[in-house]
PDB file of C-alpha atoms in Angstrom:
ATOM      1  CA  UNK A 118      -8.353  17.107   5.997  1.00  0.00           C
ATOM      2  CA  UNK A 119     -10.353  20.056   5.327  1.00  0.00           C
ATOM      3  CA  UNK A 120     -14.253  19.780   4.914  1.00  0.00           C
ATOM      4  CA  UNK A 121     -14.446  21.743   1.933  1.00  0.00           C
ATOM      5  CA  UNK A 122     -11.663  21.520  -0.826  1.00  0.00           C
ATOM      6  CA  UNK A 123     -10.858  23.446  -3.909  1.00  0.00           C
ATOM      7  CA  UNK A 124      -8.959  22.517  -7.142  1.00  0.00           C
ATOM      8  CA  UNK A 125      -6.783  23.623  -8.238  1.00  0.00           C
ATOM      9  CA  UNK A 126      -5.139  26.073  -6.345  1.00  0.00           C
ATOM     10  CA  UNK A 127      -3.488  28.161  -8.723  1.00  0.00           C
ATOM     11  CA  UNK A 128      -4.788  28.582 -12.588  1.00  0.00           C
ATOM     12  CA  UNK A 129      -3.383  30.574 -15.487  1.00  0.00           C
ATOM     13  CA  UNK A 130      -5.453  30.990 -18.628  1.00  0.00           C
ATOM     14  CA  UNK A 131      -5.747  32.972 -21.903  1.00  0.00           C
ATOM     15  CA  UNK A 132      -7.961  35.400 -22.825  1.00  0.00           C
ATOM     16  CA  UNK A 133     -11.137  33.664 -24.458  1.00  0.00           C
ATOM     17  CA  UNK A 134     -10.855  30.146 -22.560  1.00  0.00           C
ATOM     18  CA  UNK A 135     -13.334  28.576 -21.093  1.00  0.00           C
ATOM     19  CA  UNK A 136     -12.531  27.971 -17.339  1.00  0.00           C
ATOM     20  CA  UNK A 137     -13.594  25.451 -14.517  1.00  0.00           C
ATOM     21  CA  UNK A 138     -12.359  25.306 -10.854  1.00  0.00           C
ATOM     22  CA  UNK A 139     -14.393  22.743  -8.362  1.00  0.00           C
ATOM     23  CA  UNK A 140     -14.903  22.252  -5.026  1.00  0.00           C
ATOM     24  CA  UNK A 141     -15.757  18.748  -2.928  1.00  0.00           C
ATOM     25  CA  UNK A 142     -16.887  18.685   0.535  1.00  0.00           C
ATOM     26  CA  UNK A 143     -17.232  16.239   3.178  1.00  0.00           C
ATOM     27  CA  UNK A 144     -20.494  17.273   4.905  1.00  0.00           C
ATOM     28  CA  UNK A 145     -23.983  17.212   4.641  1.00  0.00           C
ATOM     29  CA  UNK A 146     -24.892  20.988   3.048  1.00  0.00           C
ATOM     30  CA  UNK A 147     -27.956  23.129   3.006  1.00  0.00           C
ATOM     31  CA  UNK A 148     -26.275  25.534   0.329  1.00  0.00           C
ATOM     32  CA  UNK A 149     -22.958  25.877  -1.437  1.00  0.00           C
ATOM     33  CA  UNK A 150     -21.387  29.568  -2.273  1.00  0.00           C
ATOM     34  CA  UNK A 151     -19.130  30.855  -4.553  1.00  0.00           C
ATOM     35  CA  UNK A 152     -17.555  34.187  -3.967  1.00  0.00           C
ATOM     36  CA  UNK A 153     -15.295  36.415  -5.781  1.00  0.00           C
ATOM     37  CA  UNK A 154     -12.313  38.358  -4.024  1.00  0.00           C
ATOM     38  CA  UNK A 155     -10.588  41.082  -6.532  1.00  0.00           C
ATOM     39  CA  UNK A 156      -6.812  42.114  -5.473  1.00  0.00           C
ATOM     40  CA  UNK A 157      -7.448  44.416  -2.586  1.00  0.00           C
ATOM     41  CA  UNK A 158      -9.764  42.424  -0.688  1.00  0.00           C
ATOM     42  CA  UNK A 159     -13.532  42.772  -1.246  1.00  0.00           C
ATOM     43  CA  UNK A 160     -15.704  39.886  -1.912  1.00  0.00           C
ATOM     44  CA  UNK A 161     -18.467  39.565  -3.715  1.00  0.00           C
ATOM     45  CA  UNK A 162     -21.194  36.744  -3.826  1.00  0.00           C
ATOM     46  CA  UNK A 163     -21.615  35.366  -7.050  1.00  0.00           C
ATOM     47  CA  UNK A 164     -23.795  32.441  -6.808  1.00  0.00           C
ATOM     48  CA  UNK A 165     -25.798  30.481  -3.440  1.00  0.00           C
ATOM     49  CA  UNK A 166     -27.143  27.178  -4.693  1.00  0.00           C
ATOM     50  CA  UNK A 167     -28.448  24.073  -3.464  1.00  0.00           C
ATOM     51  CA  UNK A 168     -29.028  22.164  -6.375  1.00  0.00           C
ATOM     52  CA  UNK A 169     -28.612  22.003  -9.918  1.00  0.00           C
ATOM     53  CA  UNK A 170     -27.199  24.999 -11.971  1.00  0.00           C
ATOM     54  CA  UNK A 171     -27.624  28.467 -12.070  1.00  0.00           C
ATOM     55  CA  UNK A 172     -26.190  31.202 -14.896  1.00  0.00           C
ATOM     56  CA  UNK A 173     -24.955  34.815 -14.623  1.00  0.00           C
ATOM     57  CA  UNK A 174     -23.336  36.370 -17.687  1.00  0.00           C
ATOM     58  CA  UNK A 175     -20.706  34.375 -18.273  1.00  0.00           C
ATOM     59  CA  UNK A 176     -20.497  32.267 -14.895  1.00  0.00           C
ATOM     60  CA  UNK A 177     -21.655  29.320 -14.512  1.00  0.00           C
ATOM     61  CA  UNK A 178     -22.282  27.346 -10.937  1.00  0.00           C
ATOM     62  CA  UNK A 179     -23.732  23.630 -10.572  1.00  0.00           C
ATOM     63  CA  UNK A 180     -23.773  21.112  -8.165  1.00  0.00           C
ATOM     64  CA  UNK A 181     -24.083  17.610  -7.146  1.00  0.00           C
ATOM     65  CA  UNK A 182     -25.645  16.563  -3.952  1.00  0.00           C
ATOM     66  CA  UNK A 183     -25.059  13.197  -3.961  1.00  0.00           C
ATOM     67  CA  UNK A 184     -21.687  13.369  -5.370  1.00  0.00           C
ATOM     68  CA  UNK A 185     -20.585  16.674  -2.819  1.00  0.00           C
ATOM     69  CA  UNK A 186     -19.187  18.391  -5.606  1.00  0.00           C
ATOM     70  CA  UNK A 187     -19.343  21.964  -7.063  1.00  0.00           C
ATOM     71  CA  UNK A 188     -17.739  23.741  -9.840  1.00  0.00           C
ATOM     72  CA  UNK A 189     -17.620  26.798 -11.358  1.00  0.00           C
ATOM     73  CA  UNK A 190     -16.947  27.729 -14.972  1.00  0.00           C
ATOM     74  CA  UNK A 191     -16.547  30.805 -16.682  1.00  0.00           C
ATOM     75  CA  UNK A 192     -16.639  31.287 -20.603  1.00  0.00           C
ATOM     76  CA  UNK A 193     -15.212  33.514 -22.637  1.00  0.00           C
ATOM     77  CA  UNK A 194     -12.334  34.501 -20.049  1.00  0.00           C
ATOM     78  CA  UNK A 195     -11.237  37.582 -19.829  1.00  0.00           C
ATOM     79  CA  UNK A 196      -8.443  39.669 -17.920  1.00  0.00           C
ATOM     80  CA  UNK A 197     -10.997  41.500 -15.518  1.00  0.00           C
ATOM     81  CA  UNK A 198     -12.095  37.495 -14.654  1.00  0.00           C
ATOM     82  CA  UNK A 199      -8.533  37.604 -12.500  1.00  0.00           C
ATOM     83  CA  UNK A 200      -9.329  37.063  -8.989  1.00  0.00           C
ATOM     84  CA  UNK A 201      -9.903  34.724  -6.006  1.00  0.00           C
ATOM     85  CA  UNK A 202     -12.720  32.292  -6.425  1.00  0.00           C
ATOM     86  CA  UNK A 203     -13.876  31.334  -2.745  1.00  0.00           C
ATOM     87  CA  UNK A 204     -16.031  28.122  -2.324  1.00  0.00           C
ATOM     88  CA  UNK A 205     -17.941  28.076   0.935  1.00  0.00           C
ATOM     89  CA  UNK A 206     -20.860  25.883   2.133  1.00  0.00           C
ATOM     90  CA  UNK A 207     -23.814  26.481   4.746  1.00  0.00           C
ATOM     91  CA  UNK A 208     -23.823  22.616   6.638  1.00  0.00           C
ATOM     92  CA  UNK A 209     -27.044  21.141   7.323  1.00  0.00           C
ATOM     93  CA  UNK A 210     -28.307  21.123  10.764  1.00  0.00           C
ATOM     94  CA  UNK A 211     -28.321  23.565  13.502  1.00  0.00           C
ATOM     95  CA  UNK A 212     -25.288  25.866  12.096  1.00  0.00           C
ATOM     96  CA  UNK A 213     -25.268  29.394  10.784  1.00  0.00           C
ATOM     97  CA  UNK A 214     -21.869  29.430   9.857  1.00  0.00           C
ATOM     98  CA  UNK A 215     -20.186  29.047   6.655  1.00  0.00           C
ATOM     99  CA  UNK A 216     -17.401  26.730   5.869  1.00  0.00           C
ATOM    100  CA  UNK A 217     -14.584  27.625   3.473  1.00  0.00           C
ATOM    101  CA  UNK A 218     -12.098  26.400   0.676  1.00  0.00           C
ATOM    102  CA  UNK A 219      -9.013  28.078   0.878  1.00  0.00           C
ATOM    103  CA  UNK A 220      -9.459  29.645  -2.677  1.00  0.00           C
ATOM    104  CA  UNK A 221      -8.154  29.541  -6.788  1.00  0.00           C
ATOM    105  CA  UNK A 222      -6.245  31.532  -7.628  1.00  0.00           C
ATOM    106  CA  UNK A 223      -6.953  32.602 -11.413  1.00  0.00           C
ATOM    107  CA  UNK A 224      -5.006  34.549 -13.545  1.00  0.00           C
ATOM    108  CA  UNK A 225      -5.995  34.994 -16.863  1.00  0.00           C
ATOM    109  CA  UNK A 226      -3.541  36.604 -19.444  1.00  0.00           C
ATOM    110  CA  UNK A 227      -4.468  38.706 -22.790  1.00  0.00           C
TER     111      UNK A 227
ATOM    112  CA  UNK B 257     -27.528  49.032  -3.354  1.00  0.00           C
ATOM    113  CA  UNK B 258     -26.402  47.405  -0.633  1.00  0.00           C
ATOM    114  CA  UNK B 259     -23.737  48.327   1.580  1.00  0.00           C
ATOM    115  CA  UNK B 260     -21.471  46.905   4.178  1.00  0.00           C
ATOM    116  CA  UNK B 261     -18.690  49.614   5.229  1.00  0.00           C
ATOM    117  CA  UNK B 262     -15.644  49.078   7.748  1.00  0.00           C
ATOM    118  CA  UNK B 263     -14.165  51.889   9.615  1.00  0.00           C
ATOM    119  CA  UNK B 264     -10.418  51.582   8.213  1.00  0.00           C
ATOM    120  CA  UNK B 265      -8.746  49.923   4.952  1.00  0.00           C
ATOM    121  CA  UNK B 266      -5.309  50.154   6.990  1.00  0.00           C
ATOM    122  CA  UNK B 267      -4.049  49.875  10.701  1.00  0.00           C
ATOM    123  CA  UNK B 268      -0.841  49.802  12.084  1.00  0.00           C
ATOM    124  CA  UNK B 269      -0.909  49.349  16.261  1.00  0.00           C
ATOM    125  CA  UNK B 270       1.539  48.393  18.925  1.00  0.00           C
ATOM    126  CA  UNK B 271       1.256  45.378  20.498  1.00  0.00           C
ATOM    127  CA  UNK B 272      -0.658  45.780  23.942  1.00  0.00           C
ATOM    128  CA  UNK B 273      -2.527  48.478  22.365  1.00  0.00           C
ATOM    129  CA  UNK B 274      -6.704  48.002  22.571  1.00  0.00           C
ATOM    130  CA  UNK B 275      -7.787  47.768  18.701  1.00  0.00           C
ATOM    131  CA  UNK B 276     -11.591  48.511  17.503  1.00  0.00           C
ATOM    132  CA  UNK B 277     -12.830  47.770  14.174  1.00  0.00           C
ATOM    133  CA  UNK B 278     -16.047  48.822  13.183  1.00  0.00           C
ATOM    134  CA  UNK B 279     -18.467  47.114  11.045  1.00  0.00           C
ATOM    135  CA  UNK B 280     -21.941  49.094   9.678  1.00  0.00           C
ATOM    136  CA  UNK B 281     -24.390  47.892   6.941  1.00  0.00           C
ATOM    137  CA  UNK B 282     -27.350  49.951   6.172  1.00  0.00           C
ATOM    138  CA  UNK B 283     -29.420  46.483   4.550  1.00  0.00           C
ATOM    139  CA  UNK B 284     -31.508  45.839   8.198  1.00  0.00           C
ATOM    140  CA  UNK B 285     -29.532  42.437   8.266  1.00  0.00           C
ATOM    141  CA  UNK B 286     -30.196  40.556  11.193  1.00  0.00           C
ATOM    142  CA  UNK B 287     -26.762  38.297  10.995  1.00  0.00           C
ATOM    143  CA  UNK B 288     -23.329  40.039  11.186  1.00  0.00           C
ATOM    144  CA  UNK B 289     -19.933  38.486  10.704  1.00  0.00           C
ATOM    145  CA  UNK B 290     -16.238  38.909  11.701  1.00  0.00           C
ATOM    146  CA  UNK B 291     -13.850  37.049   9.962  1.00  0.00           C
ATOM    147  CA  UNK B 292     -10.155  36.992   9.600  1.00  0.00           C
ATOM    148  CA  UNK B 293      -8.092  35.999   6.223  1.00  0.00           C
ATOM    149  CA  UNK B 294      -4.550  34.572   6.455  1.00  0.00           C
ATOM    150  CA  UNK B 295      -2.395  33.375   3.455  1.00  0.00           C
ATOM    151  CA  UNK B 296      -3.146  29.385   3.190  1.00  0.00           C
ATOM    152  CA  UNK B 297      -5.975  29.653   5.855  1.00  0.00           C
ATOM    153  CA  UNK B 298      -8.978  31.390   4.268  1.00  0.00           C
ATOM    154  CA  UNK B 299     -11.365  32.817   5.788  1.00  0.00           C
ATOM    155  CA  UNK B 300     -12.086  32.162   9.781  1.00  0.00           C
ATOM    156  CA  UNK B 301     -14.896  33.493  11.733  1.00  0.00           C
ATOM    157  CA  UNK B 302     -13.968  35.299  14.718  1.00  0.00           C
ATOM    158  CA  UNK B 303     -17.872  35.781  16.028  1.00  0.00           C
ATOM    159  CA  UNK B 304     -20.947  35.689  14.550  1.00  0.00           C
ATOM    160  CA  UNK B 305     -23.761  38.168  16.209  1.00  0.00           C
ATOM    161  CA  UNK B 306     -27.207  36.732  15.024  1.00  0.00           C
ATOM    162  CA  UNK B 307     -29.703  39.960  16.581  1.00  0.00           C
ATOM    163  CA  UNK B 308     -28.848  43.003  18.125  1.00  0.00           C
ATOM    164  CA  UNK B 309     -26.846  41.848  21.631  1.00  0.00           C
ATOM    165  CA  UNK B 310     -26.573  38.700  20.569  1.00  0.00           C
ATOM    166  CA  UNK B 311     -23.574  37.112  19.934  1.00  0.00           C
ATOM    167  CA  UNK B 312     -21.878  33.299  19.485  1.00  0.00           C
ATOM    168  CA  UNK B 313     -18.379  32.587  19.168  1.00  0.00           C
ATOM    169  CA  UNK B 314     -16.764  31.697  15.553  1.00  0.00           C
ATOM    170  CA  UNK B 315     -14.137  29.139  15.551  1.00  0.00           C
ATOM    171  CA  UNK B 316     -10.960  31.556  16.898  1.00  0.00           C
ATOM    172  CA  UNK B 317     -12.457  33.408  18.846  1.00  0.00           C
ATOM    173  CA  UNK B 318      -9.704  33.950  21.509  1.00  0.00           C
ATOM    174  CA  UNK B 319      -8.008  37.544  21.879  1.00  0.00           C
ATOM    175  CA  UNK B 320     -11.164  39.021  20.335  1.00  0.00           C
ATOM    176  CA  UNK B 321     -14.662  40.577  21.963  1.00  0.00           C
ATOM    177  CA  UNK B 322     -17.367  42.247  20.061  1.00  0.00           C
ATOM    178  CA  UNK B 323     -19.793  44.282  20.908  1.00  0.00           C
ATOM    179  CA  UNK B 324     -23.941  44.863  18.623  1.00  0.00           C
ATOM    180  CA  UNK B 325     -25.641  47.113  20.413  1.00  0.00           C
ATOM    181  CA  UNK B 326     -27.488  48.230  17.802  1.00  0.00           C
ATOM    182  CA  UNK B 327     -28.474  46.167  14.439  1.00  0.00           C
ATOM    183  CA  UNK B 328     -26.511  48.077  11.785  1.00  0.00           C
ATOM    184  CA  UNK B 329     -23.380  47.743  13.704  1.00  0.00           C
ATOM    185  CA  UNK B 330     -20.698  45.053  15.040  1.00  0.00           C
ATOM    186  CA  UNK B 331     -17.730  46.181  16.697  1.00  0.00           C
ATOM    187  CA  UNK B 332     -14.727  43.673  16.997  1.00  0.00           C
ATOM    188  CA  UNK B 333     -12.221  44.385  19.827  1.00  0.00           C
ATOM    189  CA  UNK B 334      -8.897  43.308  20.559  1.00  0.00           C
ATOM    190  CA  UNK B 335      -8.436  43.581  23.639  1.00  0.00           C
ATOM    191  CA  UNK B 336      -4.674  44.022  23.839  1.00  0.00           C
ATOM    192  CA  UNK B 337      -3.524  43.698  20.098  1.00  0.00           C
ATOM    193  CA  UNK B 338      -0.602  41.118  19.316  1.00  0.00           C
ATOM    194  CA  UNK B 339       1.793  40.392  16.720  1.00  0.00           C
ATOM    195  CA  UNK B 340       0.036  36.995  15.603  1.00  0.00           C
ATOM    196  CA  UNK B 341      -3.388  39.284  15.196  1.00  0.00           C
ATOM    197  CA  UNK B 342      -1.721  40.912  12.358  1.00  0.00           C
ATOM    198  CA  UNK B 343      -3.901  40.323   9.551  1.00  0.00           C
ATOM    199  CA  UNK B 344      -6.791  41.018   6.718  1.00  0.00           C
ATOM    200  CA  UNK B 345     -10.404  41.364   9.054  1.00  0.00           C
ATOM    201  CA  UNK B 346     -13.723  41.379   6.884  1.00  0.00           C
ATOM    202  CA  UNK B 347     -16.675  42.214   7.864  1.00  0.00           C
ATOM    203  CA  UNK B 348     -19.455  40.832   6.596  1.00  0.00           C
ATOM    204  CA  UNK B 349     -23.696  40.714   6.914  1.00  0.00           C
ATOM    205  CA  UNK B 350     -27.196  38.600   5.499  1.00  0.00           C
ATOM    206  CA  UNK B 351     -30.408  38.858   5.735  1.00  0.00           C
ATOM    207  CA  UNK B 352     -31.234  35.162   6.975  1.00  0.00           C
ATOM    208  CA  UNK B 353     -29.428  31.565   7.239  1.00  0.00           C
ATOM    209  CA  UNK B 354     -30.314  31.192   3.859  1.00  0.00           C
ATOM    210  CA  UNK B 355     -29.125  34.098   1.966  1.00  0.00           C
ATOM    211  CA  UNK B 356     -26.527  35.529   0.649  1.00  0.00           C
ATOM    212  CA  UNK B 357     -23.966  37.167   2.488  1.00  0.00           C
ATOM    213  CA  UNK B 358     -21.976  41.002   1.725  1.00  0.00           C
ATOM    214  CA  UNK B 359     -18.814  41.596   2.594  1.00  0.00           C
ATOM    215  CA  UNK B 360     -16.869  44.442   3.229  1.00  0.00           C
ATOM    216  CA  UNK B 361     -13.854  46.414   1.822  1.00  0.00           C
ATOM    217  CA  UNK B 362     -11.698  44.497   4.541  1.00  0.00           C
ATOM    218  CA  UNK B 363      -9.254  46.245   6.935  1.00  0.00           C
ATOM    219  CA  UNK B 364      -5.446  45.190   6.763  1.00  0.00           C
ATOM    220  CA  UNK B 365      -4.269  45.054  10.676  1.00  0.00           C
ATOM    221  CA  UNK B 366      -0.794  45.055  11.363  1.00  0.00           C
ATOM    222  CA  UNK B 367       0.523  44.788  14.843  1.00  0.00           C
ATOM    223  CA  UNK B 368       3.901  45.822  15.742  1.00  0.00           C
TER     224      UNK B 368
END
């Protein structure tokens, strides 16, 4: 089983809904990520937390310690939204390196 | 703004052929990062290089070498490039353990 899980994998929307995709891991964390990878390949960071919520625009991150669970919504979706969302988390104790979910897949139609 | 660049979006080698990809960021990062990205697998670190010359294997690191001489840049070498090393390799960079990291554009290997 992996350590870090996303759901789901794949998610089509429309133009204007609000979106969630999660992510539940199975070790102790220092910090959770969530990235964004645009057709073609870069990534971009869009949130590092640790606890509680944090807002960007129209992104939204929180998380739950106790209950190992992340997700991330977006409002108001629109077409440019259409990407990979990566979740990926920093374990606690004597590691630098990150851990990742395998990735949604959103698509979101006009 | 910040910047991680990688030397090549696209690479096509022969297998047996010695394959360097290089990684520069002009941030004064002290943590660099090779990963590789495969359909299904997401992304795997290759090696990690946490100060200039210092380096720790990732969690595949077999077939690969790298190489920080100096801080802005981390070389990743394949030593003698097969078929199964055919994939997307990112680059990526942060400051510390607990911030963010920046990725590059991401070069698209293939071995023949």
């Amino acid at each position: 089983k992996n350590e870090v899980e996303q759901s789901p994998q794949n998610l089509t929307a429309q133009e204007g809904e609000f979106i969630t995709i999660n992510c539940s891991y199975s070790v102790g964390i220092s910090a959770l990520h969530w990235l964004q990878q645009h057709p073609g390949g870069g990534i971009v960071s869009l949130f590092m937390l640790s606890s509680g919520k944090k807002k960007h625009g129209r992104l939204i991150a929180t998380i739950n310690i106790q209950e190992k669970h992340s997700s991330l919504h977006i409002t108001a979706s629109h077409p440019r939204d259409s990407a990979v969302y990566i979740c990926a988390v920093l374990r606690l104790h004597n590691t630098d390196k990150l851990i990742f979910g395998t990735g949604t897949r959103l698509q979101v139609f006009p | 703004d910040v910047k991680v660049t990688q030397s090549s979006r696209y690479l096509v080698k022969r297998t047996g052929e010695k394959v360097f990809l290089e990684c520069v960021q002009d941030m004064d990062h002290e943590n660099m990062f090779w990963y590789r990205q495969d359909p299904g697998l997401g992304l795997r670190l290759i090696y990690f290089s946490y100060d200039v010359k210092m380096k720790e294997k990732g969690d595949i690191p077999e077939g690969y070498s790298v190489s920080r001489e100096k801080k802005e840049r981390f070389s990743l070498i394949l030593e003698s490039a097969s078929t199964n090393q055919t994939s997307m390799y990112l680059c990526a960079s942060r400051a510390g353990r607990y911030n963010e990291q920046f990725f590059g554009p991401g070069t698209r290997l293939t071995v023949l």
